[in-house]
Tab-separated table of N, CA and C in Angstrom:
chain	number	residue	atom	x	y	z
A	1	ILE	N	30.572	35.726	-142.932
A	1	ILE	CA	30.856	34.745	-143.958
A	1	ILE	C	30.705	35.449	-145.292
A	2	ILE	N	31.773	35.534	-146.073
A	2	ILE	CA	31.687	36.133	-147.328
A	2	ILE	C	30.935	35.474	-148.379
A	3	ASN	N	31.194	34.140	-148.566
A	3	ASN	CA	30.521	33.423	-149.559
A	3	ASN	C	30.093	32.004	-149.038
A	4	PRO	N	28.956	31.935	-148.422
A	4	PRO	CA	28.506	30.653	-147.844
A	4	PRO	C	28.268	29.574	-148.866
A	5	ASN	N	27.939	29.933	-150.083
A	5	ASN	CA	27.783	28.894	-151.121
A	5	ASN	C	29.066	28.170	-151.446
A	6	LEU	N	30.135	28.910	-151.490
A	6	LEU	CA	31.445	28.265	-151.708
A	6	LEU	C	31.781	27.331	-150.580
A	7	MET	N	31.527	27.749	-149.347
A	7	MET	CA	31.776	26.908	-148.213
A	7	MET	C	30.859	25.668	-148.265
A	8	PHE	N	29.626	25.784	-148.630
A	8	PHE	CA	28.741	24.651	-148.727
A	8	PHE	C	29.255	23.627	-149.790
A	9	ASN	N	29.760	24.154	-150.903
A	9	ASN	CA	30.345	23.226	-151.934
A	9	ASN	C	31.512	22.482	-151.407
A	10	VAL	N	32.382	23.166	-150.677
A	10	VAL	CA	33.559	22.510	-150.047
A	10	VAL	C	33.120	21.437	-149.078
A	11	ILE	N	32.160	21.758	-148.228
A	11	ILE	CA	31.666	20.819	-147.240
A	11	ILE	C	31.014	19.614	-147.897
A	12	ASP	N	30.168	19.905	-148.911
A	12	ASP	CA	29.481	18.755	-149.596
A	12	ASP	C	30.481	17.858	-150.294
A	13	GLU	N	31.498	18.440	-150.930
A	13	GLU	CA	32.563	17.576	-151.559
A	13	GLU	C	33.271	16.747	-150.489
A	14	MET	N	33.557	17.342	-149.374
A	14	MET	CA	34.259	16.645	-148.293
A	14	MET	C	33.385	15.503	-147.766
A	15	MET	N	32.087	15.723	-147.674
A	15	MET	CA	31.161	14.738	-147.097
A	15	MET	C	31.146	13.497	-148.121
A	16	VAL	N	31.103	13.789	-149.430
A	16	VAL	CA	31.016	12.692	-150.380
A	16	VAL	C	32.299	11.907	-150.265
A	17	LYS	N	33.471	12.500	-150.160
A	17	LYS	CA	34.744	11.780	-150.018
A	17	LYS	C	34.741	10.958	-148.753
A	18	TRP	N	34.217	11.534	-147.688
A	18	TRP	CA	34.206	10.755	-146.411
A	18	TRP	C	33.255	9.600	-146.432
A	19	GLU	N	32.163	9.756	-147.126
A	19	GLU	CA	31.202	8.618	-147.337
A	19	GLU	C	31.896	7.456	-148.088
A	20	THR	N	32.666	7.832	-149.110
A	20	THR	CA	33.399	6.752	-149.847
A	20	THR	C	34.389	6.113	-148.928
A	21	GLU	N	35.189	6.874	-148.139
A	21	GLU	CA	36.109	6.328	-147.180
A	21	GLU	C	35.418	5.403	-146.181
A	22	LYS	N	34.268	5.827	-145.741
A	22	LYS	CA	33.537	5.061	-144.732
A	22	LYS	C	33.108	3.710	-145.324
A	23	GLU	N	32.615	3.698	-146.564
A	23	GLU	CA	32.223	2.443	-147.248
A	23	GLU	C	33.433	1.520	-147.370
A	24	ILE	N	34.585	2.062	-147.778
A	24	ILE	CA	35.747	1.223	-147.949
A	24	ILE	C	36.145	0.581	-146.617
A	25	HIS	N	36.191	1.397	-145.576
A	25	HIS	CA	36.613	0.894	-144.267
A	25	HIS	C	35.554	-0.064	-143.656
A	26	GLN	N	34.309	0.134	-143.977
A	26	GLN	CA	33.330	-0.865	-143.507
A	26	GLN	C	33.495	-2.197	-144.215
A	27	ASN	N	33.787	-2.123	-145.471
A	27	ASN	CA	34.073	-3.347	-146.227
A	27	ASN	C	35.312	-4.105	-145.729
A	28	VAL	N	36.361	-3.317	-145.469
A	28	VAL	CA	37.621	-3.916	-144.982
A	28	VAL	C	37.356	-4.524	-143.568
A	29	LEU	N	36.575	-3.852	-142.748
A	29	LEU	CA	36.272	-4.335	-141.394
A	29	LEU	C	35.455	-5.622	-141.492
A	30	GLN	N	34.498	-5.633	-142.370
A	30	GLN	CA	33.694	-6.854	-142.540
A	30	GLN	C	34.560	-8.036	-143.025
A	31	TYR	N	35.445	-7.751	-143.976
A	31	TYR	CA	36.359	-8.784	-144.413
A	31	TYR	C	37.233	-9.346	-143.298
A	32	LYS	N	37.826	-8.427	-142.542
A	32	LYS	CA	38.674	-8.847	-141.410
A	32	LYS	C	37.917	-9.655	-140.371
A	33	LYS	N	36.695	-9.249	-140.121
A	33	LYS	CA	35.881	-10.004	-139.146
A	33	LYS	C	35.593	-11.408	-139.633
A	34	LYS	N	35.275	-11.541	-140.946
A	34	LYS	CA	35.006	-12.857	-141.513
A	34	LYS	C	36.257	-13.715	-141.460
A	35	ARG	N	37.420	-13.142	-141.835
A	35	ARG	CA	38.630	-13.926	-141.821
A	35	ARG	C	39.008	-14.317	-140.394
A	36	ASN	N	38.791	-13.434	-139.427
A	36	ASN	CA	39.043	-13.770	-138.059
A	36	ASN	C	38.143	-14.886	-137.582
A	37	GLU	N	36.942	-14.871	-138.030
A	37	GLU	CA	35.994	-15.939	-137.633
A	37	GLU	C	36.406	-17.292	-138.248
A	38	LEU	N	36.878	-17.189	-139.493
A	38	LEU	CA	37.318	-18.495	-140.159
A	38	LEU	C	38.619	-19.005	-139.547
A	39	ASN	N	39.405	-18.076	-139.005
A	39	ASN	CA	40.777	-18.491	-138.461
A	39	ASN	C	40.743	-18.384	-136.923
A	40	LYS	N	39.608	-18.492	-136.296
A	40	LYS	CA	39.525	-18.296	-134.860
A	40	LYS	C	40.372	-19.282	-134.057
A	41	ASN	N	40.752	-20.379	-134.655
A	41	ASN	CA	41.634	-21.329	-133.927
A	41	ASN	C	43.126	-21.025	-134.092
A	42	ASN	N	43.409	-20.022	-134.935
A	42	ASN	CA	44.796	-19.666	-135.197
A	42	ASN	C	44.983	-18.158	-134.939
A	43	GLU	N	45.353	-17.766	-133.721
A	43	GLU	CA	45.462	-16.333	-133.414
A	43	GLU	C	46.607	-15.653	-134.112
A	44	GLU	N	47.533	-16.397	-134.645
A	44	GLU	CA	48.646	-15.869	-135.349
A	44	GLU	C	48.235	-15.081	-136.578
A	45	TYR	N	47.112	-15.559	-137.178
A	45	TYR	CA	46.666	-14.942	-138.404
A	45	TYR	C	45.456	-13.998	-138.168
A	46	GLU	N	45.193	-13.639	-136.963
A	46	GLU	CA	44.039	-12.817	-136.571
A	46	GLU	C	44.289	-11.333	-136.969
A	47	PHE	N	43.343	-10.797	-137.666
A	47	PHE	CA	43.447	-9.318	-138.016
A	47	PHE	C	43.121	-8.482	-136.802
A	48	ASP	N	43.845	-7.378	-136.679
A	48	ASP	CA	43.560	-6.357	-135.673
A	48	ASP	C	42.459	-5.486	-136.245
A	49	LEU	N	41.348	-5.344	-135.504
A	49	LEU	CA	40.152	-4.561	-136.002
A	49	LEU	C	40.206	-3.102	-135.497
A	50	GLU	N	41.106	-2.795	-134.630
A	50	GLU	CA	41.082	-1.556	-133.959
A	50	GLU	C	41.179	-0.351	-134.917
A	51	PHE	N	42.082	-0.371	-135.903
A	51	PHE	CA	42.267	0.725	-136.808
A	51	PHE	C	40.977	1.073	-137.552
A	52	GLN	N	40.366	0.040	-138.132
A	52	GLN	CA	39.141	0.281	-138.905
A	52	GLN	C	38.015	0.791	-137.994
A	53	GLU	N	37.864	0.199	-136.832
A	53	GLU	CA	36.867	0.653	-135.886
A	53	GLU	C	37.053	2.085	-135.458
A	54	ASN	N	38.335	2.433	-135.184
A	54	ASN	CA	38.631	3.808	-134.721
A	54	ASN	C	38.432	4.777	-135.877
A	55	PHE	N	38.784	4.384	-137.099
A	55	PHE	CA	38.658	5.247	-138.235
A	55	PHE	C	37.174	5.497	-138.563
A	56	LEU	N	36.355	4.488	-138.424
A	56	LEU	CA	34.954	4.641	-138.696
A	56	LEU	C	34.329	5.552	-137.622
A	57	THR	N	34.779	5.450	-136.387
A	57	THR	CA	34.289	6.343	-135.338
A	57	THR	C	34.662	7.746	-135.652
A	58	PHE	N	35.955	7.974	-136.056
A	58	PHE	CA	36.412	9.303	-136.435
A	58	PHE	C	35.510	9.873	-137.556
A	59	LEU	N	35.279	9.045	-138.603
A	59	LEU	CA	34.486	9.599	-139.699
A	59	LEU	C	33.068	9.945	-139.274
A	60	GLU	N	32.465	9.157	-138.404
A	60	GLU	CA	31.149	9.496	-137.859
A	60	GLU	C	31.182	10.843	-137.114
A	61	GLU	N	32.195	10.954	-136.232
A	61	GLU	CA	32.259	12.236	-135.438
A	61	GLU	C	32.625	13.407	-136.360
A	62	ALA	N	33.505	13.204	-137.279
A	62	ALA	CA	33.874	14.317	-138.148
A	62	ALA	C	32.661	14.742	-139.040
A	63	THR	N	31.940	13.767	-139.496
A	63	THR	CA	30.763	14.060	-140.288
A	63	THR	C	29.696	14.833	-139.530
A	64	ALA	N	29.508	14.404	-138.286
A	64	ALA	CA	28.529	15.125	-137.452
A	64	ALA	C	28.969	16.573	-137.142
A	65	ALA	N	30.316	16.733	-136.931
A	65	ALA	CA	30.845	18.093	-136.637
A	65	ALA	C	30.727	18.987	-137.885
A	66	ILE	N	31.026	18.509	-139.072
A	66	ILE	CA	30.951	19.286	-140.288
A	66	ILE	C	29.483	19.580	-140.654
A	67	GLN	N	28.614	18.676	-140.362
A	67	GLN	CA	27.181	18.921	-140.572
A	67	GLN	C	26.683	20.009	-139.632
A	68	LYS	N	27.151	20.006	-138.439
A	68	LYS	CA	26.825	21.055	-137.440
A	68	LYS	C	27.350	22.458	-137.943
A	69	LEU	N	28.590	22.430	-138.411
A	69	LEU	CA	29.166	23.659	-138.969
A	69	LEU	C	28.341	24.154	-140.091
A	70	LYS	N	27.910	23.341	-141.000
A	70	LYS	CA	27.189	23.726	-142.169
A	70	LYS	C	25.837	24.366	-141.749
A	71	LYS	N	25.215	23.703	-140.738
A	71	LYS	CA	23.944	24.186	-140.148
A	71	LYS	C	24.154	25.609	-139.552
A	72	ASN	N	25.255	25.821	-138.849
A	72	ASN	CA	25.581	27.079	-138.223
A	72	ASN	C	25.769	28.145	-139.292
A	73	ILE	N	26.451	27.768	-140.403
A	73	ILE	CA	26.715	28.732	-141.481
A	73	ILE	C	25.382	29.151	-142.149
A	74	ILE	N	24.516	28.182	-142.310
A	74	ILE	CA	23.197	28.447	-142.905
A	74	ILE	C	22.415	29.446	-142.019
A	75	ASN	N	22.435	29.123	-140.704
A	75	ASN	CA	21.701	30.016	-139.762
A	75	ASN	C	22.268	31.384	-139.771
A	76	LYS	N	23.608	31.519	-139.790
A	76	LYS	CA	24.256	32.855	-139.760
A	76	LYS	C	23.984	33.595	-141.017
A	77	SER	N	24.029	32.857	-142.153
A	77	SER	CA	23.762	33.491	-143.444
A	77	SER	C	22.307	33.963	-143.496
A	78	ASN	N	21.380	33.207	-142.982
A	78	ASN	CA	19.955	33.570	-142.982
A	78	ASN	C	19.747	34.823	-142.110
A	79	GLN	N	20.423	34.896	-140.921
A	79	GLN	CA	20.356	36.027	-140.080
A	79	GLN	C	20.888	37.260	-140.773
A	80	GLN	N	22.001	37.122	-141.469
A	80	GLN	CA	22.598	38.269	-142.171
A	80	GLN	C	21.666	38.746	-143.291
A	81	ASN	N	21.009	37.826	-143.989
A	81	ASN	CA	20.086	38.191	-145.066
A	81	ASN	C	18.853	38.964	-144.521
A	82	LEU	N	18.384	38.522	-143.348
A	82	LEU	CA	17.267	39.209	-142.728
A	82	LEU	C	17.626	40.634	-142.288
A	83	GLN	N	18.856	40.808	-141.756
A	83	GLN	CA	19.334	42.108	-141.344
A	83	GLN	C	19.517	43.029	-142.483
A	84	ASN	N	19.905	42.518	-143.626
A	84	ASN	CA	20.155	43.335	-144.793
A	84	ASN	C	18.948	43.800	-145.562
A	85	ARG	N	17.846	43.327	-145.142
A	85	ARG	CA	16.556	43.703	-145.869
A	85	ARG	C	16.084	45.017	-145.415
């Protein structure tokens, strides 16, 4: 890894954007659930929750994967620093 700090910055920026996306989709999901509850007698107006639920799952899994990548980069960088001493 040539410049781990640059990689960390990119990862951190990505994580901030994903957290914002996550909050938006959680709010949309909550809204849809409330509307579905209020309209439970009228299935014609029922919101499909699948997209928001799947997208939130994706964000959770992607976040975990990118955090693992960052941890691996940190470990590799530390190993290289120890070898260069």
